[in-house]
XYZ file of C-alpha atoms in Angstrom:
714
model
C -81.377 101.200 8.672
C -79.030 103.887 7.316
C -75.973 101.723 7.919
C -77.577 98.866 6.164
C -78.473 101.046 3.175
C -74.916 102.323 2.919
C -73.532 98.806 3.092
C -75.958 97.837 0.390
C -74.930 100.724 -1.884
C -71.204 99.893 -1.388
C -71.886 96.246 -2.208
C -73.794 97.164 -5.328
C -70.802 99.325 -6.452
C -68.374 96.499 -5.894
C -70.796 94.171 -7.751
C -70.995 96.537 -10.654
C -67.120 96.540 -10.962
C -67.030 92.781 -10.556
C -69.741 92.376 -13.309
C -67.146 93.820 -15.691
C -63.921 92.574 -14.277
C -64.823 88.904 -13.614
C -66.330 88.132 -17.094
C -63.333 89.880 -18.678
C -60.882 87.816 -16.578
C -62.735 84.594 -17.308
C -62.850 85.338 -20.960
C -58.996 86.123 -21.106
C -58.344 82.904 -19.308
C -60.586 80.924 -21.431
C -59.080 82.450 -24.598
C -55.520 81.518 -23.502
C -56.573 77.938 -22.649
C -58.491 77.622 -25.885
C -55.592 79.080 -27.854
C -53.165 76.557 -26.438
C -55.638 73.757 -26.952
C -56.283 74.783 -30.621
C -52.489 74.907 -31.318
C -51.994 71.414 -29.680
C -54.891 70.110 -31.616
C -53.392 71.548 -34.799
C -49.993 69.984 -34.047
C -51.573 66.597 -33.482
C -53.405 66.953 -36.733
C -50.328 67.985 -38.614
C -48.305 65.079 -37.133
C -51.052 62.610 -38.175
C -51.116 64.027 -41.685
C -47.360 63.980 -41.934
C -47.298 60.242 -40.850
C -49.641 59.403 -43.812
C -47.569 61.476 -46.219
C -44.270 60.140 -44.969
C -45.379 56.547 -45.309
C -46.726 57.229 -48.821
C -43.576 58.883 -49.975
C -41.414 56.165 -48.575
C -43.311 53.469 -50.442
C -43.138 55.446 -53.662
C -39.396 55.893 -53.587
C -38.847 52.306 -52.486
C -40.926 51.299 -55.436
C -38.908 53.571 -57.806
C -35.700 52.071 -56.454
C -36.993 48.545 -57.245
C -37.875 49.789 -60.704
C -34.440 51.064 -61.302
C -32.975 47.844 -60.024
C -35.268 45.851 -62.282
C -34.203 48.011 -65.276
C -30.473 47.477 -64.403
C -31.124 43.753 -64.233
C -32.782 43.841 -67.666
C -29.812 45.439 -69.376
C -27.167 43.771 -67.158
C -24.239 42.530 -69.278
C -25.419 44.369 -72.349
C -23.272 46.842 -74.178
C -24.706 50.052 -75.729
C -24.729 48.265 -79.137
C -26.595 45.395 -77.620
C -29.146 47.735 -76.115
C -29.669 49.538 -79.412
C -29.926 46.145 -81.243
C -32.663 45.071 -78.794
C -34.251 48.525 -78.449
C -37.683 47.297 -79.608
C -38.116 44.472 -77.003
C -36.443 46.508 -74.214
C -38.797 49.417 -75.021
C -41.773 47.053 -74.506
C -40.443 45.814 -71.147
C -39.730 49.403 -69.958
C -43.212 50.504 -71.093
C -44.775 47.635 -69.089
C -42.823 48.703 -66.040
C -43.763 52.378 -66.346
C -47.480 51.565 -67.003
C -47.672 49.463 -63.824
C -46.691 52.568 -61.641
C -48.993 55.552 -61.724
C -46.261 57.761 -60.211
C -43.858 56.796 -63.016
C -43.864 58.867 -66.146
C -41.040 57.124 -68.010
C -37.858 55.074 -67.705
C -34.693 55.889 -69.670
C -31.268 54.266 -70.311
C -28.550 56.768 -71.460
C -25.093 56.201 -72.779
C -21.931 57.843 -71.522
C -22.448 60.800 -73.848
C -25.974 61.566 -72.466
C -27.892 60.184 -75.501
C -30.898 57.994 -74.911
C -30.349 54.311 -75.954
C -33.885 53.167 -75.027
C -36.957 54.557 -73.159
C -40.463 53.663 -72.258
C -42.053 56.397 -74.238
C -41.097 55.903 -77.931
C -39.084 53.487 -79.940
C -35.971 54.655 -81.859
C -35.408 57.689 -79.586
C -34.178 60.830 -81.372
C -30.589 61.853 -81.252
C -30.814 64.413 -78.441
C -28.115 65.387 -75.968
C -29.340 65.080 -72.341
C -25.858 65.496 -70.819
C -26.863 68.915 -69.427
C -29.665 67.463 -67.245
C -28.759 67.298 -63.504
C -29.735 63.646 -63.256
C -26.982 62.894 -65.815
C -24.302 65.405 -64.672
C -24.167 64.102 -61.098
C -23.281 60.579 -62.318
C -20.931 61.679 -65.114
C -19.037 63.543 -62.522
C -18.463 60.418 -60.591
C -21.379 59.915 -58.132
C -22.865 56.559 -58.865
C -25.257 56.511 -55.963
C -29.036 57.188 -56.449
C -29.875 60.808 -57.259
C -33.162 62.699 -56.956
C -33.156 65.593 -59.376
C -34.975 68.933 -59.696
C -38.309 69.406 -61.334
C -37.850 69.732 -65.059
C -39.909 70.469 -68.246
C -39.822 67.808 -70.976
C -37.384 68.628 -73.800
C -38.967 68.723 -77.341
C -40.050 66.710 -79.132
C -41.193 65.186 -75.854
C -44.260 66.796 -74.184
C -46.422 66.244 -71.181
C -46.316 67.050 -67.431
C -43.203 68.330 -65.530
C -41.152 65.639 -63.805
C -38.171 65.116 -61.595
C -35.711 62.293 -62.074
C -34.486 59.493 -59.877
C -31.327 58.055 -61.308
C -28.374 55.872 -60.738
C -25.145 55.485 -62.657
C -24.168 52.610 -65.053
C -20.575 51.336 -64.953
C -18.629 49.151 -67.345
C -16.916 45.994 -66.243
C -13.756 47.959 -65.560
C -15.634 50.445 -63.384
C -15.633 53.271 -65.771
C -18.683 55.362 -66.450
C -21.110 53.763 -68.969
C -24.154 55.900 -68.639
C -27.306 56.430 -66.545
C -30.615 54.737 -65.699
C -33.213 57.367 -64.967
C -36.972 57.356 -63.862
C -39.008 60.305 -64.431
C -41.472 60.903 -61.474
C -44.648 62.922 -61.762
C -44.865 65.736 -59.111
C -48.638 65.842 -59.836
C -48.975 62.264 -58.519
C -47.802 63.498 -55.097
C -49.919 66.640 -55.443
C -53.083 64.698 -56.274
C -52.521 62.476 -53.207
C -51.917 65.523 -51.071
C -55.084 67.128 -52.257
C -56.969 64.060 -50.992
C -55.174 63.990 -47.603
C -55.259 67.809 -46.959
C -58.942 68.515 -47.133
C -58.907 70.752 -44.066
C -58.859 74.532 -44.860
C -55.301 75.789 -44.683
C -53.636 72.438 -45.276
C -50.175 72.308 -46.679
C -47.958 69.329 -47.799
C -44.732 69.361 -49.643
C -41.962 67.100 -50.882
C -38.617 69.018 -50.403
C -34.969 67.932 -51.203
C -32.317 68.487 -48.547
C -31.063 71.554 -50.416
C -34.480 73.304 -50.139
C -35.671 72.473 -53.773
C -39.421 71.828 -53.773
C -40.406 68.733 -55.762
C -44.143 68.727 -55.064
C -46.347 71.273 -53.286
C -49.933 71.466 -52.072
C -51.663 73.831 -52.630
C -50.247 73.713 -56.217
C -47.826 76.613 -57.130
C -47.291 77.148 -60.914
C -43.773 78.325 -60.557
C -40.463 77.010 -59.330
C -39.229 77.998 -55.866
C -37.112 76.714 -53.051
C -36.438 77.073 -49.357
C -33.068 78.658 -49.062
C -30.526 76.609 -47.024
C -29.676 79.661 -44.923
C -33.363 80.525 -44.404
C -35.440 79.706 -41.351
C -36.430 76.154 -42.560
C -32.816 75.354 -43.737
C -31.326 76.480 -40.332
C -33.996 74.557 -38.461
C -33.112 71.379 -40.480
C -29.464 71.852 -39.693
C -30.275 71.968 -35.957
C -32.860 69.109 -36.115
C -31.847 66.999 -39.269
C -34.422 64.118 -38.687
C -37.650 65.965 -37.862
C -38.966 69.190 -36.426
C -41.768 71.529 -35.928
C -41.808 75.290 -36.594
C -43.827 78.275 -37.787
C -42.546 79.748 -41.044
C -43.788 82.047 -43.893
C -43.648 80.210 -47.214
C -41.652 81.833 -50.057
C -44.061 80.399 -52.453
C -47.245 82.293 -51.445
C -46.173 84.326 -48.378
C -48.607 82.418 -46.183
C -47.488 81.805 -42.614
C -47.880 78.165 -41.568
C -47.445 75.808 -38.679
C -45.215 73.280 -40.226
C -43.657 69.896 -39.351
C -41.117 68.034 -41.483
C -39.573 64.532 -41.358
C -36.775 63.043 -43.437
C -37.294 59.906 -45.510
C -34.927 57.146 -44.357
C -31.960 56.675 -46.797
C -33.252 59.427 -49.100
C -32.189 63.051 -49.309
C -35.741 64.126 -49.212
C -38.025 65.636 -46.467
C -41.844 65.257 -46.328
C -43.557 68.282 -44.804
C -47.131 68.917 -43.621
C -48.657 72.062 -42.045
C -51.621 74.249 -41.438
C -51.877 77.963 -42.050
C -51.909 79.912 -38.957
C -54.827 81.869 -40.167
C -56.799 78.503 -40.247
C -55.717 77.846 -36.669
C -56.823 81.178 -35.570
C -60.145 80.758 -37.410
C -60.692 77.648 -35.410
C -59.888 79.421 -32.188
C -62.109 82.319 -32.999
C -64.919 79.952 -34.038
C -64.660 78.298 -30.552
C -64.563 81.615 -28.743
C -67.275 83.304 -30.815
C -70.237 81.729 -28.880
C -68.658 82.974 -25.690
C -68.574 86.587 -27.191
C -72.024 86.307 -28.692
C -73.562 85.326 -25.339
C -71.019 86.887 -22.984
C -71.094 90.499 -24.120
C -74.842 90.968 -24.092
C -75.030 89.180 -20.777
C -72.336 91.214 -19.194
C -73.729 94.492 -20.549
C -77.210 93.477 -19.247
C -75.818 92.541 -15.849
C -73.987 95.870 -15.589
C -77.119 97.775 -16.635
C -79.145 95.884 -13.964
C -76.590 96.677 -11.298
C -76.764 100.401 -12.332
C -80.574 100.321 -12.215
C -80.409 98.587 -8.853
C -78.067 101.171 -7.554
C -80.378 104.043 -8.412
C -83.456 102.411 -7.130
C -82.167 100.849 -3.961
C -84.126 103.014 -1.517
C -87.494 102.269 -3.344
C -86.660 98.602 -3.449
C -86.226 98.602 0.364
C -89.693 99.933 0.729
C -91.064 97.369 -1.646
C -89.110 94.544 0.017
C -91.470 94.264 2.938
C -94.598 94.104 0.639
C -92.854 91.558 -1.626
C -91.911 89.374 1.511
C -95.553 89.311 2.618
C -96.718 88.435 -0.862
C -94.163 85.714 -1.142
C -95.140 84.192 2.218
C -98.887 84.198 1.101
C -97.774 82.636 -2.316
C -95.690 79.896 -0.600
C -98.535 79.086 1.673
C -100.919 78.761 -1.246
C -98.414 76.604 -3.079
C -98.019 74.312 -0.090
C -101.795 73.866 0.177
C -101.970 73.061 -3.607
C -99.065 70.583 -3.397
C -100.639 68.941 -0.300
C -103.889 68.557 -2.235
C -102.117 66.985 -5.241
C -100.184 64.707 -2.985
C -103.273 63.642 -1.100
C -105.067 62.896 -4.447
C -102.088 60.887 -5.758
C -101.818 58.882 -2.523
C -105.492 58.137 -2.635
C -105.331 57.020 -6.260
C -102.474 54.652 -5.634
C -103.779 53.426 -2.397
C -107.186 52.597 -4.034
C -105.195 50.576 -6.838
C -103.439 48.728 -3.981
C -106.687 48.027 -2.247
C -108.238 46.782 -5.488
C -105.260 44.320 -6.132
C -105.357 43.081 -2.504
C -109.201 42.663 -2.531
C -109.074 40.787 -5.817
C -106.215 38.460 -4.483
C -108.218 37.811 -1.321
C -111.258 36.885 -3.206
C -109.269 34.483 -5.396
C -107.698 32.754 -2.379
C -111.174 32.363 -0.789
C -112.433 30.246 -3.681
C -113.306 26.834 -2.228
C -112.961 24.842 -5.534
C -109.173 24.646 -5.505
C -107.868 21.838 -3.230
C -104.529 22.467 -1.429
C -102.788 19.395 -3.062
C -103.587 20.762 -6.480
C -102.474 24.202 -5.506
C -99.185 22.938 -4.162
C -98.856 20.672 -7.310
C -99.067 23.695 -9.570
C -96.676 25.670 -7.399
C -94.113 22.906 -7.525
C -94.523 22.467 -11.281
C -93.850 26.153 -11.847
C -90.901 26.127 -9.537
C -89.336 23.014 -11.235
C -89.845 24.489 -14.710
C -88.203 27.714 -13.689
C -85.237 25.726 -12.265
C -84.884 23.653 -15.459
C -85.045 26.843 -17.657
C -82.496 28.585 -15.439
C -80.199 25.593 -15.699
C -80.530 25.396 -19.422
C -79.722 29.187 -19.736
C -76.688 28.810 -17.408
C -75.382 25.923 -19.598
C -75.673 27.904 -22.734
C -74.105 30.973 -21.162
C -71.289 28.809 -19.767
C -70.443 27.436 -23.214
C -70.463 30.951 -24.649
C -68.247 32.068 -21.800
C -70.692 34.845 -21.004
C -71.940 33.841 -17.587
C -71.119 36.160 -14.696
C -69.011 33.873 -12.585
C -68.456 34.247 -8.833
C -64.933 32.776 -8.400
C -63.627 32.199 -5.022
C -60.713 30.136 -3.292
C -61.798 26.708 -2.205
C -60.214 23.297 -1.619
C -61.080 21.152 -4.778
C -60.027 18.013 -2.993
C -62.542 18.499 -0.224
C -65.130 19.435 -2.780
C -64.486 16.129 -4.762
C -64.806 14.087 -1.525
C -68.093 15.721 -0.757
C -69.391 15.457 -4.348
C -68.501 11.702 -4.582
C -71.373 10.911 -2.219
C -73.823 13.027 -4.324
C -72.480 11.397 -7.545
C -72.854 7.947 -6.143
C -76.499 8.464 -5.480
C -76.868 10.107 -8.893
C -75.366 7.384 -11.071
C -76.599 4.435 -9.257
C -75.232 1.479 -7.054
C -74.039 -0.589 -10.009
C -71.144 1.902 -10.696
C -68.199 1.741 -8.289
C -66.703 5.135 -7.432
C -63.042 5.547 -6.536
C -61.467 8.770 -5.433
C -57.685 9.564 -5.312
C -57.199 12.798 -3.517
C -53.754 13.797 -2.191
C -53.310 14.851 1.334
C -53.163 18.564 2.061
C -55.124 21.411 0.478
C -55.484 21.788 -3.205
C -56.784 25.374 -3.651
C -58.142 26.595 -6.871
C -59.653 29.913 -7.796
C -63.069 29.291 -9.550
C -66.843 29.334 -9.177
C -67.606 26.464 -6.759
C -71.157 26.167 -7.909
C -70.246 25.898 -11.592
C -67.482 23.394 -10.626
C -70.017 21.148 -8.959
C -72.241 21.409 -11.935
C -69.286 20.433 -14.268
C -68.349 17.410 -12.226
C -72.024 16.181 -12.170
C -72.262 16.733 -16.002
C -69.111 14.654 -16.501
C -70.330 11.914 -14.084
C -73.643 11.702 -15.780
C -72.061 11.476 -19.150
C -69.907 8.656 -17.905
C -72.856 6.845 -16.375
C -74.641 6.860 -19.744
C -71.392 5.646 -21.534
C -71.231 2.664 -19.072
C -74.953 1.866 -19.345
C -75.273 2.171 -15.670
C -72.623 -0.437 -14.620
C -68.851 -0.095 -14.345
C -66.185 1.896 -12.461
C -65.710 5.591 -12.080
C -62.301 6.918 -10.947
C -61.890 10.548 -9.856
C -58.303 11.658 -9.328
C -56.994 15.051 -8.162
C -53.324 16.093 -8.785
C -51.316 19.221 -9.237
C -49.798 20.025 -12.623
C -47.426 22.747 -13.889
C -48.385 22.742 -17.589
C -51.591 22.514 -19.591
C -52.091 19.906 -22.405
C -52.391 22.729 -25.004
C -51.039 26.212 -25.532
C -54.444 27.727 -26.349
C -54.913 28.992 -22.694
C -52.328 31.151 -20.800
C -50.929 29.041 -17.926
C -51.537 30.208 -14.336
C -48.418 31.572 -12.546
C -49.221 29.179 -9.678
C -49.797 26.105 -11.824
C -53.031 24.243 -12.140
C -55.026 21.431 -10.305
C -56.205 18.600 -12.617
C -59.402 16.729 -11.753
C -59.606 13.590 -13.861
C -62.800 11.401 -14.268
C -62.170 8.063 -15.830
C -64.899 5.648 -16.731
C -64.969 2.091 -18.223
C -67.614 2.898 -20.809
C -67.823 2.346 -24.527
C -65.457 5.153 -25.401
C -65.828 7.911 -27.923
C -65.086 7.307 -31.662
C -62.206 9.464 -32.993
C -64.347 11.348 -35.552
C -66.488 12.587 -32.757
C -63.879 13.778 -30.263
C -63.710 17.217 -31.811
C -67.507 17.736 -31.524
C -68.331 16.421 -28.074
C -68.093 19.971 -26.563
C -70.422 21.569 -29.103
C -73.747 22.658 -27.593
C -76.759 20.335 -28.534
C -74.375 17.667 -29.947
C -75.283 14.313 -28.616
C -75.034 10.614 -29.602
C -77.793 9.659 -27.117
C -81.260 8.779 -28.295
C -83.982 11.385 -28.504
C -85.070 12.363 -24.995
C -82.015 11.019 -23.312
C -79.990 14.178 -23.326
C -79.904 17.887 -24.380
C -76.126 17.796 -25.494
C -75.395 20.793 -23.159
C -73.651 19.084 -20.278
C -70.126 18.906 -21.793
C -70.555 22.339 -23.335
C -71.120 23.743 -19.827
C -67.821 22.070 -18.679
C -65.942 23.498 -21.728
C -67.166 26.995 -21.078
C -66.687 26.918 -17.391
C -63.055 25.688 -17.794
C -62.211 28.320 -20.507
C -63.820 31.216 -18.701
C -62.039 30.192 -15.373
C -58.674 30.411 -17.014
C -58.309 26.595 -17.312
C -58.722 23.807 -19.831
C -60.593 20.552 -20.346
C -59.099 17.595 -22.104
C -60.447 14.161 -23.044
C -58.673 10.972 -23.899
C -60.800 8.044 -25.178
C -60.419 4.679 -26.909
C -63.392 2.856 -28.250
C -64.196 -0.105 -26.044
C -61.898 1.053 -23.271
C -63.580 4.013 -21.786
C -62.817 7.767 -21.580
C -61.034 10.128 -19.205
C -62.063 13.738 -18.904
C -59.624 16.079 -17.192
C -60.569 19.475 -15.938
C -57.660 21.892 -15.301
C -58.340 24.832 -12.983
C -55.916 27.536 -11.966
C -54.380 26.876 -8.532
C -54.621 29.704 -6.003
C -51.674 30.978 -3.972
C -51.604 30.442 -0.172
C -51.442 27.459 2.029
C -54.648 27.319 4.086
C -58.108 26.812 2.564
C -60.640 29.463 3.290
C -63.344 28.793 5.921
C -66.260 26.761 4.750
C -69.243 28.933 4.050
C -72.397 27.836 5.853
C -75.775 28.732 4.744
C -77.955 29.762 7.619
C -81.580 30.756 7.710
C -82.052 34.246 6.408
C -82.419 36.849 9.101
C -85.457 38.896 8.557
C -84.782 42.412 7.340
C -88.298 43.577 8.119
C -86.987 45.623 11.099
C -84.764 47.737 8.962
C -87.597 49.496 7.199
C -85.221 50.006 4.247
C -86.502 52.128 1.478
C -85.436 50.560 -1.926
C -85.495 52.300 -5.365
C -86.278 49.403 -7.857
C -85.256 50.035 -11.395
C -86.597 47.399 -13.912
C -87.855 47.877 -17.442
C -89.798 44.560 -17.443
C -93.158 45.344 -15.700
C -93.813 41.787 -14.492
C -90.293 41.371 -13.016
C -90.490 44.863 -11.545
C -93.769 44.052 -9.859
C -92.420 40.844 -8.476
C -89.297 42.629 -7.061
C -91.358 45.370 -5.530
C -93.859 42.836 -3.990
C -90.955 40.611 -2.670
C -89.264 43.652 -1.008
C -92.444 44.713 0.383
C -93.036 41.261 1.873
C -89.478 41.353 3.366
C -90.317 44.461 5.279
C -88.981 46.990 2.869
C -90.695 49.903 0.987
C -90.140 49.936 -2.712
C -90.378 52.573 -5.431
C -90.568 51.087 -8.928
C -89.374 53.044 -12.004
C -88.927 51.559 -15.538
C -85.549 53.098 -16.648
C -82.402 54.717 -15.342
C -83.358 58.209 -16.311
C -86.464 58.071 -14.099
C -84.290 56.605 -11.278
C -81.969 59.543 -11.470
C -84.913 61.885 -11.422
C -86.162 60.168 -8.232
C -82.740 60.535 -6.618
C -82.518 64.193 -7.584
C -85.938 64.803 -6.016
C -84.625 63.431 -2.705
C -81.874 60.756 -2.365
C -82.335 60.654 1.412
C -85.702 58.957 0.857
C -83.846 55.736 -0.268
C -81.604 53.318 1.614
C -80.693 51.107 -1.404
C -80.905 51.007 -5.189
C -81.939 47.617 -6.705
C -81.533 47.786 -10.533
C -81.654 45.520 -13.549
C -78.400 45.496 -15.564
C -79.738 45.236 -19.194
C -82.049 48.056 -19.979
C -82.790 50.400 -22.924
C -80.657 53.485 -22.871
C -78.527 53.677 -19.715
C -77.598 50.246 -18.381
C -77.747 49.280 -14.675
C -73.895 49.498 -14.374
C -73.878 52.899 -15.968
C -76.580 54.023 -13.571
C -74.602 52.688 -10.518
C -71.523 54.563 -11.712
C -73.449 57.726 -12.247
C -74.857 57.538 -8.690
C -71.291 57.101 -7.397
C -70.205 59.989 -9.522
C -72.851 62.182 -7.909
C -71.373 61.382 -4.539
C -74.297 59.209 -3.238
C -73.213 56.401 -0.856
C -76.361 54.347 -1.426
C -75.731 50.553 -1.452
C -76.397 49.279 -5.042
C -77.520 45.871 -5.967
C -77.403 44.644 -9.639
C -79.725 42.035 -10.936
C -79.164 40.176 -14.201
C -79.553 36.918 -15.911
C -77.014 37.788 -18.678
C -74.907 40.743 -19.478
C -71.805 40.944 -21.828
C -70.419 43.709 -19.730
C -70.766 41.541 -16.583
C -69.282 38.560 -18.238
C -66.176 40.403 -19.477
C -65.633 43.048 -16.846
C -67.459 41.807 -13.774
C -69.895 43.845 -11.576
C -67.433 46.783 -11.082
C -67.525 46.181 -7.325
C -71.343 46.285 -6.966
C -73.294 43.503 -5.327
C -74.829 41.168 -7.970
C -78.015 39.026 -7.765
C -78.382 36.483 -10.570
C -81.711 36.122 -12.329
C -83.896 34.272 -11.878
C -83.758 34.810 -8.199
C -86.127 33.797 -5.361
C -87.466 35.709 -2.399
C -85.055 33.744 -0.143
C -82.041 34.757 -2.346
C -83.288 38.456 -2.260
C -83.567 38.204 1.541
C -80.045 36.946 1.844
C -78.807 39.813 -0.269
C -80.707 42.306 1.916
C -79.263 40.600 4.999
C -75.818 40.944 3.465
C -76.006 44.716 3.134
C -78.062 45.114 6.254
C -75.097 46.256 8.246
C -74.436 48.980 5.770
C -77.994 50.229 6.130
C -77.643 50.181 9.931
C -74.349 52.183 9.834
C -76.085 54.788 7.514
C -79.023 55.094 9.959
C -76.658 55.448 12.952
C -74.736 58.131 11.215
C -77.859 60.064 10.087
C -78.484 63.322 11.952
C -81.230 63.358 14.496
C -84.166 65.550 13.700
C -84.881 68.219 16.348
């Protein structure tokens, strides 16, 4: 007892130390990870903002270049005297040019002395010498290339916003200097745009010349400043002239920022975007604050509890036995209460089952319903369901939203088998000829949908021949499709042609024959869905359908399906009688939001020897599995349900590490049509008890393996 107490005290001391050290270590680690994440997120945000600003600036300067070129074209071949003589008309054209661009304040044409010949602001410009302006000096000194000047204040009598010039030189015919064409650009245009882009706290955007002169700045600074060429930014630009990222303190406001710059192609200008490091820290602190708010009190409380436990250990040992006895008594009481609740629930559900069974037996004992009439009604319901399912399948096929089950099969062998069925279907007055080459012709498609497509084409041909004529079915290999609307298969295609000797199709109807519900037959003779099923099946299978027809000479429908690789056809699948799964005693969790369908599925599974638990949504299914996944051998779920879908439920079950077999049931799902069943078994709606039994038999081996591997209870 004493040894156990000493060990307990030592353990409590270590736990007290760990209660401080472990949260502190976790907090430091989380802080470091969050800090790196916050900086990476800030860099991504800066880069995205810079991309927007760079694209904007590039378009602006390209537009200004075009404006200067247009101005040069307007005055091309004109002497200074000609420009002055036509100053009124030139002023109007330049005004129109400036008014069309919000970033453009004015356009000027200067002579070789620096005097304005014409501008877009006023007519008869005053005699003012502008030769001291940088945008003029650069060209007067011999540089005729485009030049981006510094930010300047308008010279009286001109007023208005500050500007910087974009200019290019004018030359005479002999190459001598003739003057300057200049466009005045508004920095506030860029600053207003940057204000819209940089809405996040601490945002920074700037337009900077290569010599460090700032042309536009956000947040707006009401004084001139520049980044010195020998400063941090200038040195970084020398090392990385195209683009770069750095942390720098701005000379304009002294704020430290995380900054990224990028040069405009063909222009001596950099676009820069950034975030204040204080804003990045604020984001990091905002992320870590909840951890501090909850972590510090929790750590302090945990430490205090350990301290209290350390002082009261001996008394707790004495109370432990009494607590254990009380807990044993409480658990016994809880077990009795739970047993009572379980008994009541079972009795309630069992009484409901007895009520349904008793009512069904009473109905079946009624003597006034003859067996032929009973069977007649059963057959009528079955036929109606089959017709509705076929109609739904045709509509889904045209929309290319059906969940196909493609497999490799020999289309030539399938045509030989189908020809006998088609002969019976279209009548003895139509001669059928098949031309199938020797050897396998393997395709990768849904064989059931292929058979339906061939029957639809044959029935359409029978109606076109009024029940008498010749039908020729030809199978051949082709390397190309008749049109480029479908990507060709790397292994080529197999073409199945069905030619008839019917009345043919008018040219104006050829483009509409595959439309759903379009038919030229009389009312009651067809739904107009047969050929639309053929079209949808071909497209969704990666193939094509083509028709050639001439009025009075018949039609030829050709179905192109992708050829499968390999030489030997797969073994023919034989349908055997379904083996009973009643001996498995499988427990199935049924998830179905439709009460009637869910009851049918549960009843069918019960009849097949399984036990079923029915829930109406995925959330309840996960709750059932959380309460005890070992109770179930399989999950049978609908695909389309409110909230979490059946596929999402299946993936969540796999994510939780449960190896339960999962069967999906659906009549239509866009996810299934586009992405398939994600590797899970799929049972198409509407399904019969026989189809459900085949599915249970298919996964029966999995259920047997799971039982064999289950531990034996002692």
